[in-house]
mmCIF file of C-alpha atoms in Angstrom:
data_model
loop_
_atom_site.group_PDB
_atom_site.id
_atom_site.type_symbol
_atom_site.label_atom_id
_atom_site.label_comp_id
_atom_site.label_asym_id
_atom_site.label_seq_id
_atom_site.Cartn_x
_atom_site.Cartn_y
_atom_site.Cartn_z
ATOM 1 C CA MET A 1348 -0.083 0.321 -0.146
ATOM 2 C CA PHE A 1349 1.779 3.068 -1.143
ATOM 3 C CA GLY A 1350 1.716 5.833 1.544
ATOM 4 C CA TRP A 1351 0.695 3.810 4.170
ATOM 5 C CA THR A 1352 2.518 2.008 6.454
ATOM 6 C CA GLY A 1353 -0.515 -0.416 6.829
ATOM 7 C CA LYS A 1354 -0.670 -0.256 11.130
ATOM 8 C CA ILE A 1355 -3.640 1.522 13.522
ATOM 9 C CA LEU A 1356 -2.513 1.691 17.135
ATOM 10 C CA ARG A 1357 -5.055 1.125 19.226
ATOM 11 C CA ILE A 1358 -5.087 2.413 23.014
ATOM 12 C CA ASN A 1359 -7.549 1.403 25.662
ATOM 13 C CA LEU A 1360 -7.236 3.562 28.421
ATOM 14 C CA SER A 1361 -9.689 1.337 30.637
ATOM 15 C CA GLU A 1362 -7.618 -1.614 29.876
ATOM 16 C CA LYS A 1363 -4.705 0.388 29.989
ATOM 17 C CA SER A 1364 -3.436 -1.671 26.698
ATOM 18 C CA VAL A 1365 -1.738 -0.980 23.527
ATOM 19 C CA GLY A 1366 -2.203 -2.810 20.424
ATOM 20 C CA VAL A 1367 -1.296 -2.734 16.846
ATOM 21 C CA GLU A 1368 -3.754 -3.685 14.057
ATOM 22 C CA ASP A 1369 -3.137 -4.168 10.210
ATOM 23 C CA LEU A 1370 -5.022 -1.529 8.385
ATOM 24 C CA ASN A 1371 -7.244 -2.624 5.707
ATOM 25 C CA PRO A 1372 -5.847 -1.559 2.278
ATOM 26 C CA LYS A 1373 -9.784 -1.442 0.500
ATOM 27 C CA LEU A 1374 -10.570 1.225 3.175
ATOM 28 C CA ALA A 1375 -7.482 2.875 2.616
ATOM 29 C CA GLN A 1376 -8.112 2.968 -0.738
ATOM 30 C CA ASP A 1377 -11.847 3.678 -0.794
ATOM 31 C CA TYR A 1378 -11.769 6.370 1.829
ATOM 32 C CA ILE A 1379 -8.380 7.730 1.029
ATOM 33 C CA GLY A 1380 -6.710 10.808 3.373
ATOM 34 C CA ALA A 1381 -7.018 11.290 6.979
ATOM 35 C CA ARG A 1382 -10.437 12.865 7.205
ATOM 36 C CA GLY A 1383 -12.308 9.949 5.456
ATOM 37 C CA LEU A 1384 -10.391 7.274 6.698
ATOM 38 C CA GLY A 1385 -10.747 8.346 10.461
ATOM 39 C CA ALA A 1386 -14.034 9.334 9.673
ATOM 40 C CA LYS A 1387 -15.182 5.666 8.393
ATOM 41 C CA ILE A 1388 -13.271 3.812 11.445
ATOM 42 C CA PHE A 1389 -15.517 6.189 13.679
ATOM 43 C CA ALA A 1390 -18.634 5.902 12.312
ATOM 44 C CA ASP A 1391 -18.381 2.129 11.869
ATOM 45 C CA GLU A 1392 -17.049 1.513 15.553
ATOM 46 C CA VAL A 1393 -19.180 4.238 17.679
ATOM 47 C CA ASP A 1394 -22.796 3.946 18.534
ATOM 48 C CA PRO A 1395 -24.649 7.393 17.139
ATOM 49 C CA LYS A 1396 -26.363 7.687 20.195
ATOM 50 C CA VAL A 1397 -22.959 7.372 22.537
ATOM 51 C CA ASP A 1398 -23.050 10.951 24.787
ATOM 52 C CA SER A 1399 -19.725 12.680 23.687
ATOM 53 C CA PHE A 1400 -18.048 12.357 26.986
ATOM 54 C CA SER A 1401 -18.831 8.491 27.334
ATOM 55 C CA PRO A 1402 -15.483 6.092 27.210
ATOM 56 C CA ASP A 1403 -17.890 4.358 24.628
ATOM 57 C CA ASN A 1404 -17.091 7.529 22.102
ATOM 58 C CA LYS A 1405 -13.363 7.313 20.503
ATOM 59 C CA LEU A 1406 -10.830 9.661 19.679
ATOM 60 C CA ILE A 1407 -8.864 9.245 16.495
ATOM 61 C CA PHE A 1408 -5.907 10.677 15.451
ATOM 62 C CA ALA A 1409 -4.976 10.123 11.397
ATOM 63 C CA THR A 1410 -2.380 10.707 8.797
ATOM 64 C CA GLY A 1411 -3.057 10.377 4.884
ATOM 65 C CA PRO A 1412 -1.152 8.651 2.247
ATOM 66 C CA LEU A 1413 0.803 11.821 1.636
ATOM 67 C CA THR A 1414 1.776 12.401 5.489
ATOM 68 C CA GLY A 1415 5.454 12.439 6.002
ATOM 69 C CA THR A 1416 6.358 13.119 2.329
ATOM 70 C CA ASN A 1417 7.666 16.195 0.547
ATOM 71 C CA ALA A 1418 4.251 17.202 -0.816
ATOM 72 C CA VAL A 1419 2.922 20.683 -0.263
ATOM 73 C CA SER A 1420 0.923 20.431 3.097
ATOM 74 C CA ALA A 1421 2.056 16.699 3.964
ATOM 75 C CA GLY A 1422 2.392 17.619 7.726
ATOM 76 C CA ARG A 1423 -1.243 17.742 8.686
ATOM 77 C CA TYR A 1424 -3.531 15.030 10.321
ATOM 78 C CA ASN A 1425 -6.432 14.808 11.280
ATOM 79 C CA VAL A 1426 -8.653 14.253 14.923
ATOM 80 C CA ILE A 1427 -11.785 12.705 14.947
ATOM 81 C CA THR A 1428 -14.621 11.973 17.633
ATOM 82 C CA LYS A 1429 -18.059 13.161 18.516
ATOM 83 C CA ALA A 1430 -18.815 16.707 19.294
ATOM 84 C CA PRO A 1431 -20.236 17.957 22.532
ATOM 85 C CA LEU A 1432 -22.017 20.802 20.935
ATOM 86 C CA THR A 1433 -23.545 19.448 17.768
ATOM 87 C CA GLY A 1434 -23.489 15.535 18.621
ATOM 88 C CA THR A 1435 -21.898 14.587 15.185
ATOM 89 C CA ILE A 1436 -18.946 13.539 13.941
ATOM 90 C CA ALA A 1437 -16.279 16.249 14.478
ATOM 91 C CA ALA A 1438 -12.876 16.284 12.167
ATOM 92 C CA SER A 1439 -9.989 18.904 12.887
ATOM 93 C CA ASN A 1440 -6.810 19.059 10.947
ATOM 94 C CA SER A 1441 -3.971 20.256 12.510
ATOM 95 C CA GLY A 1442 -0.169 20.694 11.214
ATOM 96 C CA GLY A 1443 3.364 20.511 12.839
ATOM 97 C CA TYR A 1444 5.411 17.544 13.137
ATOM 98 C CA PHE A 1445 2.940 15.038 14.928
ATOM 99 C CA GLY A 1446 1.564 13.644 11.784
ATOM 100 C CA ALA A 1447 4.687 12.863 10.078
ATOM 101 C CA GLU A 1448 6.247 11.420 13.368
ATOM 102 C CA LEU A 1449 3.615 9.267 13.620
ATOM 103 C CA LYS A 1450 4.198 7.640 10.154
ATOM 104 C CA TYR A 1451 7.913 7.378 10.623
ATOM 105 C CA ALA A 1452 7.064 5.608 14.329
ATOM 106 C CA GLY A 1453 5.096 3.051 11.810
ATOM 107 C CA TYR A 1454 1.508 4.165 12.378
ATOM 108 C CA ASP A 1455 -1.348 5.567 10.308
ATOM 109 C CA LEU A 1456 -3.952 6.060 12.788
ATOM 110 C CA ILE A 1457 -3.770 6.004 17.069
ATOM 111 C CA VAL A 1458 -7.306 5.157 17.977
ATOM 112 C CA PHE A 1459 -8.376 5.963 21.667
ATOM 113 C CA GLU A 1460 -10.894 4.225 23.303
ATOM 114 C CA GLY A 1461 -11.997 3.563 27.290
ATOM 115 C CA LYS A 1462 -11.464 5.859 29.832
ATOM 116 C CA ALA A 1463 -8.501 6.276 32.131
ATOM 117 C CA ASP A 1464 -8.646 5.968 35.802
ATOM 118 C CA GLN A 1465 -5.953 8.097 36.247
ATOM 119 C CA PRO A 1466 -4.088 10.930 34.191
ATOM 120 C CA VAL A 1467 -1.716 9.286 31.320
ATOM 121 C CA TYR A 1468 0.018 10.325 28.463
ATOM 122 C CA LEU A 1469 0.874 7.975 25.423
ATOM 123 C CA PHE A 1470 4.950 7.712 24.890
ATOM 124 C CA ILE A 1471 5.474 6.242 21.435
ATOM 125 C CA LYS A 1472 9.420 5.901 19.964
ATOM 126 C CA ASP A 1473 10.020 3.855 17.328
ATOM 127 C CA GLU A 1474 8.645 0.573 18.146
ATOM 128 C CA LEU A 1475 7.897 1.195 22.111
ATOM 129 C CA VAL A 1476 4.476 2.522 22.692
ATOM 130 C CA GLU A 1477 3.644 3.073 26.319
ATOM 131 C CA LEU A 1478 0.734 4.634 28.733
ATOM 132 C CA ARG A 1479 2.885 6.269 31.206
ATOM 133 C CA SER A 1480 1.482 8.328 34.339
ATOM 134 C CA ALA A 1481 0.688 11.835 34.168
ATOM 135 C CA ALA A 1482 -0.226 12.293 37.654
ATOM 136 C CA HIS A 1483 3.103 14.202 38.753
ATOM 137 C CA VAL A 1484 2.299 16.898 35.776
ATOM 138 C CA TRP A 1485 -1.831 17.236 36.700
ATOM 139 C CA GLY A 1486 -2.572 20.643 37.389
ATOM 140 C CA LYS A 1487 0.482 22.343 35.844
ATOM 141 C CA THR A 1488 0.745 24.836 33.446
ATOM 142 C CA THR A 1489 1.306 24.095 29.233
ATOM 143 C CA PHE A 1490 4.496 25.180 29.701
ATOM 144 C CA GLU A 1491 5.726 23.244 32.927
ATOM 145 C CA THR A 1492 4.433 20.135 31.372
ATOM 146 C CA ASP A 1493 6.057 20.463 28.815
ATOM 147 C CA ASP A 1494 9.503 20.829 30.040
ATOM 148 C CA ILE A 1495 8.758 18.250 32.638
ATOM 149 C CA LEU A 1496 7.746 15.759 30.014
ATOM 150 C CA ARG A 1497 10.594 16.838 27.700
ATOM 151 C CA GLU A 1498 13.351 15.979 30.057
ATOM 152 C CA GLU A 1499 11.623 12.488 30.901
ATOM 153 C CA THR A 1500 11.476 11.629 26.971
ATOM 154 C CA CYS A 1501 14.064 12.963 25.422
ATOM 155 C CA PRO A 1502 17.168 14.342 28.070
ATOM 156 C CA GLU A 1503 19.638 14.850 25.663
#
């Protein structure tokens, strides 16, 4: 599958589990792009009646086939979930390094499901994927949290 890593990273916060599954090539072809693919997976897996803040809702980070390439705007990724205001599928996109780095780590999408019983963050470095405690940064400012997590995860 040109443009795809072929892997979905699935994070179950309730079970504190991390899993990897294969991306269906037909889905990647039929719903090309981060928004289309993410919305299709969301629609297939989430009951339309679910409350936006329910652990049964999902949060999907999706890249497209050009993410991480030299194509114009290829650093973008989409975030798909159920919007609390409208009760419909919400999709937003962002730029920066995250989309490309996710692809370089070997994943096309991250699907978060469930609810953590304590604050956690997702650590990804190449093939290492871990849910780590974020209790020590709970209540800190964004700048403080950034400094602390950078020191923990990439001290060099």
